[in-house]
Every structure is written in structure tokens, then in C-alpha cells.
Amino acid sequence: PSELVLTLIISDLASVPMQDFGIPLVHGVFPIVTLLCLSMLLSFFSLKSIRFRAIVCGQPTVIIREGRVLQQNMARNRFTVDELFEQLRSQGYSDLSSVKYAILETSGQVSILPYTKASPVTPQVMNLEVPDDVTLPVLLINDGHVMTDNLRASGYDRKWLDRQLSDRRLTSPRQVFLLTVDESGGVVCVTKEAAA
């Protein structure tokens, strides 16, 4: 919210000298620079001081504890029952009895910690050993443009990329909307609709 307010104030300050030619541009630039400096100071003090951060950003608030809704905490944060149920539904919980804790974060989102019996089953809960297959895809072609630095950082060259394109019956990177490669060498290619 503070960044939105800052953006609105800056745009308002910038528009005044542009609309009235009698006001020099410097009279608009000085307040903008001052506001930006104040914003940077607020960010710096928020980073360095826990107490200042709590005043400026607020603190997370528990709104459900042990399955019981804490109505005073909700009222203090002006958080309605409708908003609570919206957050619960958005995270896949339709029943309050399955929620052990719900915390209203400073961002306005609600973190939900369900009871163990209502939690999804995971391999860890079942004591199963599963291979770690989570990989980070790297973007190699973005809307027809080859990302040369990403291609090099992934350990591939242009010949490899051309071979991947020819395997998919494509003649140019301009025909590709999106092409990624992950750490295990898996390639995902999405062609442009006109090229499909």
C-alpha cells in the first residue's frame, strides 16, 4: 500500500509542472526526489529495526488457534468472516474444524496450518523414499528471441538449440513462443500459434 500511495503522489507531483508551463520543472523534481529519499529511508529503517518494522508494516496475527476463531483479533484487524472463508476456500479448506491455525500475514494473505488428519498425504508422512525430480527450468527462447546468456549458462550452444528446433520441424526461433530446458535436460517447447 505504501508503494501505491508513493506512486500516486509522485505522478501527481510530476503532472503539475507539465500542465502549468509557468512552473519550472525543478519545482516538480525536488519534491519527487525528496519522497524517494524518504521511501528509501523507511525501507532502510524497516530492515534494521524490528520495532520500527512492526510499526510501519504491522505484525502477523493469529485468527484461528486450535480450531477456534479468535474474534477479537479479527475485529482488531478489521477482517471479516466473509474474507476468512474466502481465504480458506482459496487454499482448499471448506471446514473450520480442519484448520488448526490461521495467521493473517502483514501482506493481507492468510497462512493456513491444518490439523495433521486434514493435511494432504506426502511421501514423508508415508515414510516413502522418492527421487528428487524437482528441477529449475531455464528460458532459452522467449517469444521468438534466443536468450543467449541463458543458453550459455545452461551449458548448451546454438547448434544444440538448432537441433532441438529441427527435431520439432521448426526452421527458426521466431516460430517459438517459449522454449525451456531443465537441469535434467528436459525440453519444453511451445510454438507460436501462427507457426503451429
PDB file of C-alpha atoms in Angstrom:
ATOM      1  CA  PRO A   1       0.000   0.000   0.000  1.00  0.00           C
ATOM      2  CA  SER A   2       2.789   2.452   0.797  1.00  0.00           C
ATOM      3  CA  GLU A   3       4.331   1.966  -2.638  1.00  0.00           C
ATOM      4  CA  LEU A   4       0.964   2.531  -4.305  1.00  0.00           C
ATOM      5  CA  VAL A   5       0.479   5.758  -2.356  1.00  0.00           C
ATOM      6  CA  LEU A   6       4.025   6.860  -3.229  1.00  0.00           C
ATOM      7  CA  THR A   7       3.399   6.180  -6.926  1.00  0.00           C
ATOM      8  CA  LEU A   8       0.167   8.182  -6.896  1.00  0.00           C
ATOM      9  CA  ILE A   9       1.802  11.133  -5.107  1.00  0.00           C
ATOM     10  CA  ILE A  10       4.784  11.131  -7.482  1.00  0.00           C
ATOM     11  CA  SER A  11       2.540  11.044 -10.551  1.00  0.00           C
ATOM     12  CA  ASP A  12       0.517  13.932  -9.133  1.00  0.00           C
ATOM     13  CA  LEU A  13       3.663  15.952  -8.386  1.00  0.00           C
ATOM     14  CA  ALA A  14       5.060  15.263 -11.853  1.00  0.00           C
ATOM     15  CA  SER A  15       1.856  16.327 -13.600  1.00  0.00           C
ATOM     16  CA  VAL A  16       1.715  19.825 -12.033  1.00  0.00           C
ATOM     17  CA  PRO A  17       4.784  21.332 -13.823  1.00  0.00           C
ATOM     18  CA  MET A  18       3.786  19.591 -17.044  1.00  0.00           C
ATOM     19  CA  GLN A  19       0.339  21.189 -17.026  1.00  0.00           C
ATOM     20  CA  ASP A  20       1.408  24.680 -15.983  1.00  0.00           C
ATOM     21  CA  PHE A  21       4.271  25.982 -18.120  1.00  0.00           C
ATOM     22  CA  GLY A  22       4.809  28.842 -15.660  1.00  0.00           C
ATOM     23  CA  ILE A  23       6.172  26.389 -13.056  1.00  0.00           C
ATOM     24  CA  PRO A  24       9.774  25.266 -13.677  1.00  0.00           C
ATOM     25  CA  LEU A  25      10.376  21.501 -13.847  1.00  0.00           C
ATOM     26  CA  VAL A  26      12.785  21.771 -10.903  1.00  0.00           C
ATOM     27  CA  HIS A  27       9.821  22.579  -8.640  1.00  0.00           C
ATOM     28  CA  GLY A  28       8.363  19.168  -9.529  1.00  0.00           C
ATOM     29  CA  VAL A  29      11.639  17.215  -9.440  1.00  0.00           C
ATOM     30  CA  PHE A  30      12.712  18.344  -5.959  1.00  0.00           C
ATOM     31  CA  PRO A  31       9.621  17.009  -4.111  1.00  0.00           C
ATOM     32  CA  ILE A  32       9.787  13.746  -6.100  1.00  0.00           C
ATOM     33  CA  VAL A  33      13.433  13.202  -5.144  1.00  0.00           C
ATOM     34  CA  THR A  34      12.595  14.053  -1.528  1.00  0.00           C
ATOM     35  CA  LEU A  35       9.774  11.483  -1.468  1.00  0.00           C
ATOM     36  CA  LEU A  36      12.005   8.817  -2.997  1.00  0.00           C
ATOM     37  CA  CYS A  37      14.694   9.511  -0.373  1.00  0.00           C
ATOM     38  CA  LEU A  38      12.121   9.249   2.412  1.00  0.00           C
ATOM     39  CA  SER A  39      10.876   5.973   0.973  1.00  0.00           C
ATOM     40  CA  MET A  40      14.432   4.609   0.888  1.00  0.00           C
ATOM     41  CA  LEU A  41      14.984   5.739   4.493  1.00  0.00           C
ATOM     42  CA  LEU A  42      11.792   3.966   5.590  1.00  0.00           C
ATOM     43  CA  SER A  43      12.953   0.800   3.841  1.00  0.00           C
ATOM     44  CA  PHE A  44      16.393   1.059   5.472  1.00  0.00           C
ATOM     45  CA  PHE A  45      14.995   1.560   8.988  1.00  0.00           C
ATOM     46  CA  SER A  46      12.481  -1.256   8.444  1.00  0.00           C
ATOM     47  CA  LEU A  47      15.372  -3.538   7.553  1.00  0.00           C
ATOM     48  CA  LYS A  48      17.484  -2.553  10.552  1.00  0.00           C
ATOM     49  CA  SER A  49      14.913  -2.152  13.343  1.00  0.00           C
ATOM     50  CA  ILE A  50      12.385  -4.805  14.349  1.00  0.00           C
ATOM     51  CA  ARG A  51      10.361  -2.295  16.392  1.00  0.00           C
ATOM     52  CA  PHE A  52      10.211   0.207  13.506  1.00  0.00           C
ATOM     53  CA  ARG A  53       9.225  -2.596  11.107  1.00  0.00           C
ATOM     54  CA  ALA A  54       6.384  -3.613  13.428  1.00  0.00           C
ATOM     55  CA  ILE A  55       5.095  -0.020  13.492  1.00  0.00           C
ATOM     56  CA  VAL A  56       5.322   0.521   9.725  1.00  0.00           C
ATOM     57  CA  CYS A  57       4.477  -2.960   8.399  1.00  0.00           C
ATOM     58  CA  GLY A  58       2.482  -4.447  11.244  1.00  0.00           C
ATOM     59  CA  GLN A  59       2.777  -7.958  12.657  1.00  0.00           C
ATOM     60  CA  PRO A  60       1.182 -11.281  11.730  1.00  0.00           C
ATOM     61  CA  THR A  61      -1.947 -12.043  13.764  1.00  0.00           C
ATOM     62  CA  VAL A  62      -3.332 -15.457  14.671  1.00  0.00           C
ATOM     63  CA  ILE A  63      -7.039 -15.528  13.777  1.00  0.00           C
ATOM     64  CA  ILE A  64      -7.654 -19.260  14.305  1.00  0.00           C
ATOM     65  CA  ARG A  65      -5.945 -21.133  17.150  1.00  0.00           C
ATOM     66  CA  GLU A  66      -6.565 -24.823  17.801  1.00  0.00           C
ATOM     67  CA  GLY A  67      -9.603 -24.670  15.517  1.00  0.00           C
ATOM     68  CA  ARG A  68     -11.192 -21.759  17.425  1.00  0.00           C
ATOM     69  CA  VAL A  69     -11.805 -18.420  15.687  1.00  0.00           C
ATOM     70  CA  LEU A  70     -10.285 -15.507  17.628  1.00  0.00           C
ATOM     71  CA  GLN A  71     -12.949 -12.883  17.092  1.00  0.00           C
ATOM     72  CA  GLN A  72     -11.099 -10.074  18.910  1.00  0.00           C
ATOM     73  CA  ASN A  73      -8.050 -10.482  16.649  1.00  0.00           C
ATOM     74  CA  MET A  74     -10.291 -10.436  13.586  1.00  0.00           C
ATOM     75  CA  ALA A  75     -12.080  -7.291  14.804  1.00  0.00           C
ATOM     76  CA  ARG A  76      -8.774  -5.557  15.621  1.00  0.00           C
ATOM     77  CA  ASN A  77      -7.581  -6.187  12.047  1.00  0.00           C
ATOM     78  CA  ARG A  78     -10.993  -5.404  10.531  1.00  0.00           C
ATOM     79  CA  PHE A  79     -11.009  -8.876   8.980  1.00  0.00           C
ATOM     80  CA  THR A  80     -14.496 -10.168   8.243  1.00  0.00           C
ATOM     81  CA  VAL A  81     -15.870 -13.700   8.336  1.00  0.00           C
ATOM     82  CA  ASP A  82     -16.505 -13.485   4.583  1.00  0.00           C
ATOM     83  CA  GLU A  83     -12.823 -12.690   3.982  1.00  0.00           C
ATOM     84  CA  LEU A  84     -11.800 -15.557   6.249  1.00  0.00           C
ATOM     85  CA  PHE A  85     -13.940 -18.064   4.364  1.00  0.00           C
ATOM     86  CA  GLU A  86     -12.707 -16.689   1.037  1.00  0.00           C
ATOM     87  CA  GLN A  87      -9.114 -17.296   2.113  1.00  0.00           C
ATOM     88  CA  LEU A  88      -9.956 -20.774   3.409  1.00  0.00           C
ATOM     89  CA  ARG A  89     -11.714 -21.749   0.179  1.00  0.00           C
ATOM     90  CA  SER A  90      -8.879 -20.379  -1.969  1.00  0.00           C
ATOM     91  CA  GLN A  91      -6.485 -22.753  -0.185  1.00  0.00           C
ATOM     92  CA  GLY A  92      -8.805 -25.759  -0.412  1.00  0.00           C
ATOM     93  CA  TYR A  93     -10.404 -25.781   3.052  1.00  0.00           C
ATOM     94  CA  SER A  94     -14.171 -25.615   3.361  1.00  0.00           C
ATOM     95  CA  ASP A  95     -14.457 -26.602   7.012  1.00  0.00           C
ATOM     96  CA  LEU A  96     -13.172 -24.622  10.011  1.00  0.00           C
ATOM     97  CA  SER A  97     -12.731 -27.842  12.000  1.00  0.00           C
ATOM     98  CA  SER A  98      -9.871 -28.921   9.723  1.00  0.00           C
ATOM     99  CA  VAL A  99      -7.836 -25.746  10.419  1.00  0.00           C
ATOM    100  CA  LYS A 100      -5.559 -25.757  13.457  1.00  0.00           C
ATOM    101  CA  TYR A 101      -4.008 -22.326  12.901  1.00  0.00           C
ATOM    102  CA  ALA A 102      -4.736 -19.456  10.535  1.00  0.00           C
ATOM    103  CA  ILE A 103      -2.416 -16.465  10.566  1.00  0.00           C
ATOM    104  CA  LEU A 104      -3.230 -13.137   8.955  1.00  0.00           C
ATOM    105  CA  GLU A 105       0.088 -12.074   7.447  1.00  0.00           C
ATOM    106  CA  THR A 106       1.241  -8.478   7.024  1.00  0.00           C
ATOM    107  CA  SER A 107       0.666  -8.824   3.258  1.00  0.00           C
ATOM    108  CA  GLY A 108      -3.065  -9.405   3.875  1.00  0.00           C
ATOM    109  CA  GLN A 109      -2.889 -13.100   2.958  1.00  0.00           C
ATOM    110  CA  VAL A 110      -3.878 -15.846   5.378  1.00  0.00           C
ATOM    111  CA  SER A 111      -1.472 -18.721   6.069  1.00  0.00           C
ATOM    112  CA  ILE A 112      -3.348 -21.880   6.974  1.00  0.00           C
ATOM    113  CA  LEU A 113      -1.878 -24.745   9.006  1.00  0.00           C
ATOM    114  CA  PRO A 114      -4.337 -27.654   9.039  1.00  0.00           C
ATOM    115  CA  TYR A 115      -4.608 -30.449  11.567  1.00  0.00           C
ATOM    116  CA  THR A 116      -2.469 -33.433  10.622  1.00  0.00           C
ATOM    117  CA  LYS A 117      -5.557 -35.517   9.828  1.00  0.00           C
ATOM    118  CA  ALA A 118      -6.680 -32.863   7.306  1.00  0.00           C
ATOM    119  CA  SER A 119      -3.254 -32.423   5.709  1.00  0.00           C
ATOM    120  CA  PRO A 120      -2.565 -33.904   2.292  1.00  0.00           C
ATOM    121  CA  VAL A 121      -0.632 -37.171   2.394  1.00  0.00           C
ATOM    122  CA  THR A 122       3.028 -36.750   1.443  1.00  0.00           C
ATOM    123  CA  PRO A 123       5.784 -39.290   0.833  1.00  0.00           C
ATOM    124  CA  GLN A 124       7.444 -38.123   4.066  1.00  0.00           C
ATOM    125  CA  VAL A 125       4.303 -38.911   6.082  1.00  0.00           C
ATOM    126  CA  MET A 126       4.129 -42.360   4.455  1.00  0.00           C
ATOM    127  CA  ASN A 127       7.887 -42.948   5.039  1.00  0.00           C
ATOM    128  CA  LEU A 128       8.465 -43.446   1.316  1.00  0.00           C
ATOM    129  CA  GLU A 129      11.718 -42.772  -0.470  1.00  0.00           C
ATOM    130  CA  VAL A 130      11.112 -40.885  -3.701  1.00  0.00           C
ATOM    131  CA  PRO A 131      13.679 -39.492  -6.117  1.00  0.00           C
ATOM    132  CA  ASP A 132      14.144 -35.732  -6.101  1.00  0.00           C
ATOM    133  CA  ASP A 133      12.876 -34.778  -9.551  1.00  0.00           C
ATOM    134  CA  VAL A 134      12.276 -31.064  -8.979  1.00  0.00           C
ATOM    135  CA  THR A 135      14.300 -29.080 -11.482  1.00  0.00           C
ATOM    136  CA  LEU A 136      14.525 -25.417 -12.359  1.00  0.00           C
ATOM    137  CA  PRO A 137      13.683 -24.661 -16.000  1.00  0.00           C
ATOM    138  CA  VAL A 138      15.780 -22.067 -17.816  1.00  0.00           C
ATOM    139  CA  LEU A 139      14.198 -19.917 -20.515  1.00  0.00           C
ATOM    140  CA  LEU A 140      16.103 -20.271 -23.799  1.00  0.00           C
ATOM    141  CA  ILE A 141      13.638 -18.757 -26.291  1.00  0.00           C
ATOM    142  CA  ASN A 142      11.232 -16.025 -25.266  1.00  0.00           C
ATOM    143  CA  ASP A 143       8.657 -15.016 -27.886  1.00  0.00           C
ATOM    144  CA  GLY A 144      10.983 -15.795 -30.785  1.00  0.00           C
ATOM    145  CA  HIS A 145      14.115 -14.293 -29.217  1.00  0.00           C
ATOM    146  CA  VAL A 146      17.033 -16.528 -28.231  1.00  0.00           C
ATOM    147  CA  MET A 147      18.270 -15.808 -24.709  1.00  0.00           C
ATOM    148  CA  THR A 148      21.977 -16.211 -25.474  1.00  0.00           C
ATOM    149  CA  ASP A 149      23.203 -15.725 -21.882  1.00  0.00           C
ATOM    150  CA  ASN A 150      20.768 -18.371 -20.572  1.00  0.00           C
ATOM    151  CA  LEU A 151      21.780 -20.765 -23.362  1.00  0.00           C
ATOM    152  CA  ARG A 152      25.446 -20.387 -22.460  1.00  0.00           C
ATOM    153  CA  ALA A 153      24.824 -20.623 -18.704  1.00  0.00           C
ATOM    154  CA  SER A 154      22.890 -23.877 -19.232  1.00  0.00           C
ATOM    155  CA  GLY A 155      25.905 -25.428 -20.952  1.00  0.00           C
ATOM    156  CA  TYR A 156      24.363 -25.585 -24.433  1.00  0.00           C
ATOM    157  CA  ASP A 157      25.282 -23.900 -27.688  1.00  0.00           C
ATOM    158  CA  ARG A 158      23.430 -22.650 -30.760  1.00  0.00           C
ATOM    159  CA  LYS A 159      23.983 -25.960 -32.603  1.00  0.00           C
ATOM    160  CA  TRP A 160      22.171 -27.833 -29.829  1.00  0.00           C
ATOM    161  CA  LEU A 161      19.326 -25.326 -29.984  1.00  0.00           C
ATOM    162  CA  ASP A 162      19.044 -25.609 -33.786  1.00  0.00           C
ATOM    163  CA  ARG A 163      18.947 -29.407 -33.424  1.00  0.00           C
ATOM    164  CA  GLN A 164      16.103 -29.124 -30.897  1.00  0.00           C
ATOM    165  CA  LEU A 165      14.196 -26.909 -33.322  1.00  0.00           C
ATOM    166  CA  SER A 166      14.751 -29.232 -36.298  1.00  0.00           C
ATOM    167  CA  ASP A 167      13.589 -32.234 -34.202  1.00  0.00           C
ATOM    168  CA  ARG A 168      10.298 -30.364 -33.830  1.00  0.00           C
ATOM    169  CA  ARG A 169      10.164 -29.463 -37.550  1.00  0.00           C
ATOM    170  CA  LEU A 170      10.852 -25.790 -36.864  1.00  0.00           C
ATOM    171  CA  THR A 171      13.168 -23.719 -39.016  1.00  0.00           C
ATOM    172  CA  SER A 172      13.646 -20.597 -36.904  1.00  0.00           C
ATOM    173  CA  PRO A 173      13.490 -19.464 -33.271  1.00  0.00           C
ATOM    174  CA  ARG A 174      10.936 -16.868 -34.449  1.00  0.00           C
ATOM    175  CA  GLN A 175       8.403 -19.706 -34.703  1.00  0.00           C
ATOM    176  CA  VAL A 176       8.804 -20.497 -30.987  1.00  0.00           C
ATOM    177  CA  PHE A 177       6.818 -18.739 -28.302  1.00  0.00           C
ATOM    178  CA  LEU A 178       8.581 -20.430 -25.389  1.00  0.00           C
ATOM    179  CA  LEU A 179      11.411 -22.963 -25.065  1.00  0.00           C
ATOM    180  CA  THR A 180      12.875 -24.068 -21.736  1.00  0.00           C
ATOM    181  CA  VAL A 181      15.353 -26.686 -20.612  1.00  0.00           C
ATOM    182  CA  ASP A 182      15.648 -28.041 -17.069  1.00  0.00           C
ATOM    183  CA  GLU A 183      18.623 -29.411 -15.142  1.00  0.00           C
ATOM    184  CA  SER A 184      17.892 -32.975 -16.257  1.00  0.00           C
ATOM    185  CA  GLY A 185      17.849 -31.969 -19.935  1.00  0.00           C
ATOM    186  CA  GLY A 186      14.079 -31.967 -20.360  1.00  0.00           C
ATOM    187  CA  VAL A 187      12.970 -29.554 -23.068  1.00  0.00           C
ATOM    188  CA  VAL A 188       9.567 -27.865 -23.233  1.00  0.00           C
ATOM    189  CA  CYS A 189       8.746 -26.129 -26.495  1.00  0.00           C
ATOM    190  CA  VAL A 190       5.608 -24.091 -27.203  1.00  0.00           C
ATOM    191  CA  THR A 191       5.276 -22.856 -30.771  1.00  0.00           C
ATOM    192  CA  LYS A 192       3.586 -19.624 -31.727  1.00  0.00           C
ATOM    193  CA  GLU A 193       0.004 -20.068 -32.784  1.00  0.00           C
ATOM    194  CA  ALA A 194       0.757 -18.783 -36.280  1.00  0.00           C
ATOM    195  CA  ALA A 195       3.553 -21.388 -36.623  1.00  0.00           C
ATOM    196  CA  ALA A 196       1.505 -24.296 -35.282  1.00  0.00           C
TER     197      ALA A 196
END
